[in-house]
GROMACS .gro file of C-alpha atoms in nm:
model
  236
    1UNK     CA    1   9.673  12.327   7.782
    2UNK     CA    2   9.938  12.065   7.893
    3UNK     CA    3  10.201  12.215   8.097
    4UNK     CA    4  10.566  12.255   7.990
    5UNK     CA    5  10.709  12.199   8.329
    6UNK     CA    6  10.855  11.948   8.461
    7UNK     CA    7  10.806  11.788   8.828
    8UNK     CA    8  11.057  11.698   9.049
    9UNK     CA    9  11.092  11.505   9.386
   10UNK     CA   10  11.314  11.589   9.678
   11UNK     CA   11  11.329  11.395  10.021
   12UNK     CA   12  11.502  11.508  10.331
   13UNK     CA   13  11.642  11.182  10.460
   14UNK     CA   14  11.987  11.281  10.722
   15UNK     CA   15  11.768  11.263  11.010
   16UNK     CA   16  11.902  11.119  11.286
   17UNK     CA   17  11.556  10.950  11.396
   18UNK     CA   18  11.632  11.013  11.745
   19UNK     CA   19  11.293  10.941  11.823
   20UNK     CA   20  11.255  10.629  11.644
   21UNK     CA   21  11.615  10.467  11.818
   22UNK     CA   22  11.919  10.583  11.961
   23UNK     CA   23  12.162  10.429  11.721
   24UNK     CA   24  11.917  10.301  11.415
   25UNK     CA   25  11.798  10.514  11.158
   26UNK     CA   26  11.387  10.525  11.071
   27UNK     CA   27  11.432  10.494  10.656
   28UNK     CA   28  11.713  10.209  10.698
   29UNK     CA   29  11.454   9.979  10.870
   30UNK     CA   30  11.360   9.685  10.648
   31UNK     CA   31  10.976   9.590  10.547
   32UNK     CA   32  10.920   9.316  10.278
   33UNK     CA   33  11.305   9.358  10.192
   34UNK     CA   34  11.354   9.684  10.135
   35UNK     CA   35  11.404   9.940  10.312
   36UNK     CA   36  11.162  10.214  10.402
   37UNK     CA   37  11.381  10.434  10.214
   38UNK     CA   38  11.332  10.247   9.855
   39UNK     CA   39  10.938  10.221   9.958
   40UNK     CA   40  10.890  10.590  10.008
   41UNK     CA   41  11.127  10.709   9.687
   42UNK     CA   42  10.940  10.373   9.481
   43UNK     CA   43  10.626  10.542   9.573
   44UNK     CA   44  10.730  10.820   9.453
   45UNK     CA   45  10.800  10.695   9.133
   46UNK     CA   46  10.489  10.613   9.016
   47UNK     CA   47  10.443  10.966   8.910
   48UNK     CA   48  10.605  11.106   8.594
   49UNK     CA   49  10.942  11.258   8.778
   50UNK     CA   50  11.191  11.430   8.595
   51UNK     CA   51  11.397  11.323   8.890
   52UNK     CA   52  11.438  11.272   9.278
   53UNK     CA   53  11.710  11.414   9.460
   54UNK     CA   54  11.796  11.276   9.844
   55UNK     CA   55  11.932  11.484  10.068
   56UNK     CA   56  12.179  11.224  10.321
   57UNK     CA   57  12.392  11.246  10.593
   58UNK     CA   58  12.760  11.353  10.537
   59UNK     CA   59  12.899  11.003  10.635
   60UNK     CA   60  12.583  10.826  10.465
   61UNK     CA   61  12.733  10.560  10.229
   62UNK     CA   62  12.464  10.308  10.216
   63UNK     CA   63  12.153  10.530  10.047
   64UNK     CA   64  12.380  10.503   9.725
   65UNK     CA   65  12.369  10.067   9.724
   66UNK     CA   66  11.972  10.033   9.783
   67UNK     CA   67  11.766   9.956   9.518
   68UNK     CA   68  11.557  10.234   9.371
   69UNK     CA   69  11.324  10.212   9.074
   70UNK     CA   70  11.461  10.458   8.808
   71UNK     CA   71  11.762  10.479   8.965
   72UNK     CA   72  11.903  10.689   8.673
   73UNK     CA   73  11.668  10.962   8.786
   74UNK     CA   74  11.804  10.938   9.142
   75UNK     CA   75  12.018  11.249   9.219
   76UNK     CA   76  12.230  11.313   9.615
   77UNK     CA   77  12.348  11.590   9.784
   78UNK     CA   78  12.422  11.657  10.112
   79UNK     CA   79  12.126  11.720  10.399
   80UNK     CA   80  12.113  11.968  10.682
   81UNK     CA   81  12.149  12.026  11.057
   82UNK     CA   82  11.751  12.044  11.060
   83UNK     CA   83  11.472  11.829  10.799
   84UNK     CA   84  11.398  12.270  10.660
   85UNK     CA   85  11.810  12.272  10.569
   86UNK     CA   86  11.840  11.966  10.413
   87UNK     CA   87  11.507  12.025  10.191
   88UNK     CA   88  11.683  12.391  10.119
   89UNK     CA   89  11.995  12.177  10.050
   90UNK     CA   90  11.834  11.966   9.787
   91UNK     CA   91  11.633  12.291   9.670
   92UNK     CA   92  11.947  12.476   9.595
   93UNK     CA   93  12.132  12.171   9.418
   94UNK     CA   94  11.783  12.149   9.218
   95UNK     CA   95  11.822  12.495   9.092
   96UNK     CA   96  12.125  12.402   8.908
   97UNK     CA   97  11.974  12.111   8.651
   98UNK     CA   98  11.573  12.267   8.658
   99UNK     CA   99  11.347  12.558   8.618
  100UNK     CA  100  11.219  12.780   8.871
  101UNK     CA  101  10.881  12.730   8.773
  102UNK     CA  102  10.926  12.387   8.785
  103UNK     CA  103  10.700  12.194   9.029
  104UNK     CA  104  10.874  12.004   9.357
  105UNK     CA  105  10.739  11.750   9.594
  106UNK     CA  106  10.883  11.712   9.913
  107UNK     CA  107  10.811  11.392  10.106
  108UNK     CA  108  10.958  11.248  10.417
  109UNK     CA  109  11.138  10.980  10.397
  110UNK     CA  110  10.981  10.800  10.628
  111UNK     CA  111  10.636  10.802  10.460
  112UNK     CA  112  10.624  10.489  10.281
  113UNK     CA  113  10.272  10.428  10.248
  114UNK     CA  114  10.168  10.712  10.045
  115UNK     CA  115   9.988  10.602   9.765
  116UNK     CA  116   9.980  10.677   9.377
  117UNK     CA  117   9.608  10.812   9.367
  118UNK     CA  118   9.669  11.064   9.644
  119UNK     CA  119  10.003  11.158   9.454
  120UNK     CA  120   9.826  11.200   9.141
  121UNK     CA  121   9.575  11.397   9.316
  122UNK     CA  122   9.814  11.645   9.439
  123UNK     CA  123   9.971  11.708   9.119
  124UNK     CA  124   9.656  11.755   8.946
  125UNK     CA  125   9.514  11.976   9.180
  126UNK     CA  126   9.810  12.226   9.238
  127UNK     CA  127   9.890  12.233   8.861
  128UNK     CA  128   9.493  12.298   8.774
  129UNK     CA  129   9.497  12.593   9.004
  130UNK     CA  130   9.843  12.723   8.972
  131UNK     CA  131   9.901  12.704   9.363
  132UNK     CA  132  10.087  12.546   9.599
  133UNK     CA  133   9.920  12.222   9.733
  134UNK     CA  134   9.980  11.997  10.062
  135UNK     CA  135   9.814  11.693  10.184
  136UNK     CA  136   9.673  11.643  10.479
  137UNK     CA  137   9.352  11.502  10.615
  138UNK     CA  138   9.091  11.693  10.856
  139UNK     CA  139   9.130  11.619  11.238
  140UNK     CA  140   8.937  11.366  11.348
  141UNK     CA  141   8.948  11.333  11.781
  142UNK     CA  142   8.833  11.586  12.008
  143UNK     CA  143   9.154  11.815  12.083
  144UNK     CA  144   9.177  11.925  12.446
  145UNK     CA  145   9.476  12.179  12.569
  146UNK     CA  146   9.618  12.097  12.820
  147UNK     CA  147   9.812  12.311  13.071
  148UNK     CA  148  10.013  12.253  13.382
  149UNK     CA  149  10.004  11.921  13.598
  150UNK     CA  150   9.839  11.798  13.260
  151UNK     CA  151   9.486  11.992  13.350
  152UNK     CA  152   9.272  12.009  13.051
  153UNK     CA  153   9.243  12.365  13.006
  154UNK     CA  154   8.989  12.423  12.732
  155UNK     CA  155   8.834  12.183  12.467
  156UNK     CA  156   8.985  12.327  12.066
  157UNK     CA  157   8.753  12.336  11.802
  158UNK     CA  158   8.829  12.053  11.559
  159UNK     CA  159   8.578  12.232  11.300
  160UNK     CA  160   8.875  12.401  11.066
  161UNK     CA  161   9.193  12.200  11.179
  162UNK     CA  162   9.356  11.963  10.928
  163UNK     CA  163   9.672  11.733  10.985
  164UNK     CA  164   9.925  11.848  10.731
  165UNK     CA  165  10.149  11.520  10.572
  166UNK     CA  166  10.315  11.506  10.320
  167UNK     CA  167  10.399  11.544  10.011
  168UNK     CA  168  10.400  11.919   9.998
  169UNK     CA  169  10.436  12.054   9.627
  170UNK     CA  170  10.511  12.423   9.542
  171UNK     CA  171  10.731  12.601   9.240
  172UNK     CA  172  11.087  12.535   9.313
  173UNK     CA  173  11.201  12.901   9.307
  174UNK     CA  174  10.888  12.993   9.528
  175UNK     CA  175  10.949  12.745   9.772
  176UNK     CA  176  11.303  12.804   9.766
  177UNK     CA  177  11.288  13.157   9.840
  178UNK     CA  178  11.012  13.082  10.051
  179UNK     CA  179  11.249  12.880  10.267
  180UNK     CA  180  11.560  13.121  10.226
  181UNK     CA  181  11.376  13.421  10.400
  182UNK     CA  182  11.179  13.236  10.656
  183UNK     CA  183  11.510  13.145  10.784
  184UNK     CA  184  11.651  13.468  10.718
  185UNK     CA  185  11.419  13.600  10.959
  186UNK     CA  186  11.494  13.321  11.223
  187UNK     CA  187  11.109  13.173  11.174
  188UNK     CA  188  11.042  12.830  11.277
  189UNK     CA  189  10.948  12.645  11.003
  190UNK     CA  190  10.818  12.246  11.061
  191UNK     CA  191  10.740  12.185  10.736
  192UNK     CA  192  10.733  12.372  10.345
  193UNK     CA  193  10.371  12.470  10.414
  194UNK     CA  194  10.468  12.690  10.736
  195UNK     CA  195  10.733  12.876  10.515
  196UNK     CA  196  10.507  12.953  10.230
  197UNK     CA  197  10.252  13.087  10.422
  198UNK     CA  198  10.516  13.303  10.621
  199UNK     CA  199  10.564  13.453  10.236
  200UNK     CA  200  10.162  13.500  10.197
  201UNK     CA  201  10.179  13.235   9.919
  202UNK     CA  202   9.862  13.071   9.894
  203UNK     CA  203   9.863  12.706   9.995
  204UNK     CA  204   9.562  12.471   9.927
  205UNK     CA  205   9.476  12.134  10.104
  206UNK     CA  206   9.428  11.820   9.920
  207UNK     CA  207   9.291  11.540  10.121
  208UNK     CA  208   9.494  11.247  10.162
  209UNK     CA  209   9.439  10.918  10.324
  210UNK     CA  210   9.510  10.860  10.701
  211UNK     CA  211   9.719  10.559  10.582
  212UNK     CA  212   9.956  10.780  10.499
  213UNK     CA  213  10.173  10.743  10.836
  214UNK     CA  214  10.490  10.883  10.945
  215UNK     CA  215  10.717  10.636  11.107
  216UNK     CA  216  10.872  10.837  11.408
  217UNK     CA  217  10.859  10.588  11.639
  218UNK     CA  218  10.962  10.233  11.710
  219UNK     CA  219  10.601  10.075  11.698
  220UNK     CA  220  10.534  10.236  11.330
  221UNK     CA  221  10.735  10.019  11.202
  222UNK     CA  222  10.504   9.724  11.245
  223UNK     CA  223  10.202   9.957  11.135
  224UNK     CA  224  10.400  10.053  10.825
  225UNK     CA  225  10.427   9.673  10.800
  226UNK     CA  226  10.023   9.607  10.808
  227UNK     CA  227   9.943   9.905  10.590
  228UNK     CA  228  10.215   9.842  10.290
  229UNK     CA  229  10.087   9.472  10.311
  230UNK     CA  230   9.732   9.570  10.281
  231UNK     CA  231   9.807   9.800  10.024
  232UNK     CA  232   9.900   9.546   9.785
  233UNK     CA  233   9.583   9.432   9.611
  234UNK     CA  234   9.484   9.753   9.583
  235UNK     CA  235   9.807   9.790   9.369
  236UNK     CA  236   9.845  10.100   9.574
   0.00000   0.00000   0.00000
């Protein structure tokens, strides 16, 4: 039976990228003329979206001039202090125009190489089983922890451990409630998967594709760079 709900998109993107430079910002980096940014949000946009919304720095006036695909489903509001406030931002804007049962992705912005099979994938799997849904991929390397004077302390078991990436897709009013208490209750939460299971709300892995890089530092840049580029006869 073909689902009345819609599906939104919401990316957290007033990071400061410390990480990635002191005075440039990650998603405003170019590859193949556009900016990560329009990549990511592009990608995005293969799906069916009833809309996107971007949550941007206070003084951001350059998100507005890029060029988006479907820019007429491209909604802004104003990020966070943290990536979990400005995704609570966007949530809490979203609640005004949408459902609560409507469905959200959240991506990070600087995720550009996510492709439209693994998107479709994700949708189709959380709205077959009615449950929240993440990608991520299963740990590959052997894991060591490591303790003082960097002395490998013990050897972790790689058996159950999956790298979580995103997008992460729940219910908008679950996952904004979700977010609302876990902060309420002054829990860390790294990304929407940590504050759903804080709730006990079931969250189920779809495997993605290791291609499907963050950029966080200077030198993923030029990765992002290979991978979108090799991505293109595959018409992603």
């Amino acid at each position: 039976m073909k689902t009345l709900t819609k599906l939104w998109a919401v990316v957290p993107a007033a990071g400061s990228g410390s990480r990635f430079s002191k005075t440039q910002l990650k998603q405003y980096q170019y590859i193949q003329n556009h900016t990560v940014l329009e990549h990511t949000v592009n990608r995005l946009n293969t799906l069916d979206l009833a809309g996107c919304v971007l949550a941007i720095g206070q003084q951001d006036n350059f998100a507005g001039t890029l060029s988006f695909k479907h820019k007429d489903k491209l909604h802004f509001c104003e990020g966070g202090a943290e990536r979990v406030h400005s995704v609570l931002n966007a949530l809490i804007y979203l609640s005004e125009i949408a459902d609560a049962n409507d469905w959200v992705l959240v991506h990070d912005a600087a995720r550009p190489c996510v492709t439209s099979d693994c998107l479709t994938r994700l949708v189709d799997s959380a709205q077959h089983s009615n449950q929240s849904a993440i990608l991520a991929i299963p740990v590959r390397d052997t894991l060591k922890q490591v303790g003082q004077q960097n002395l490998i302390e013990k050897t972790v078991s790689r058996e159950m451990l999956w790298q979580a990436q995103t997008p992460q897709m729940a219910r908008l009013g679950v996952l904004k409630n979700a977010i609302e208490q876990a902060l309420a209750d002054h829990i860390v939460i790294t990304d929407e998967a940590s504050a759903l299971e804080y709730v006990k709300e079931p969250v189920q892995v779809v495997q993605g594709r290791s291609d499907n890089i963050k950029i966080t530092y200077a030198d993923d840049l030029e990765l992002a760079r290979l991978i979108l580029q090799a991505q293109i006869p595959a018409s992603i």
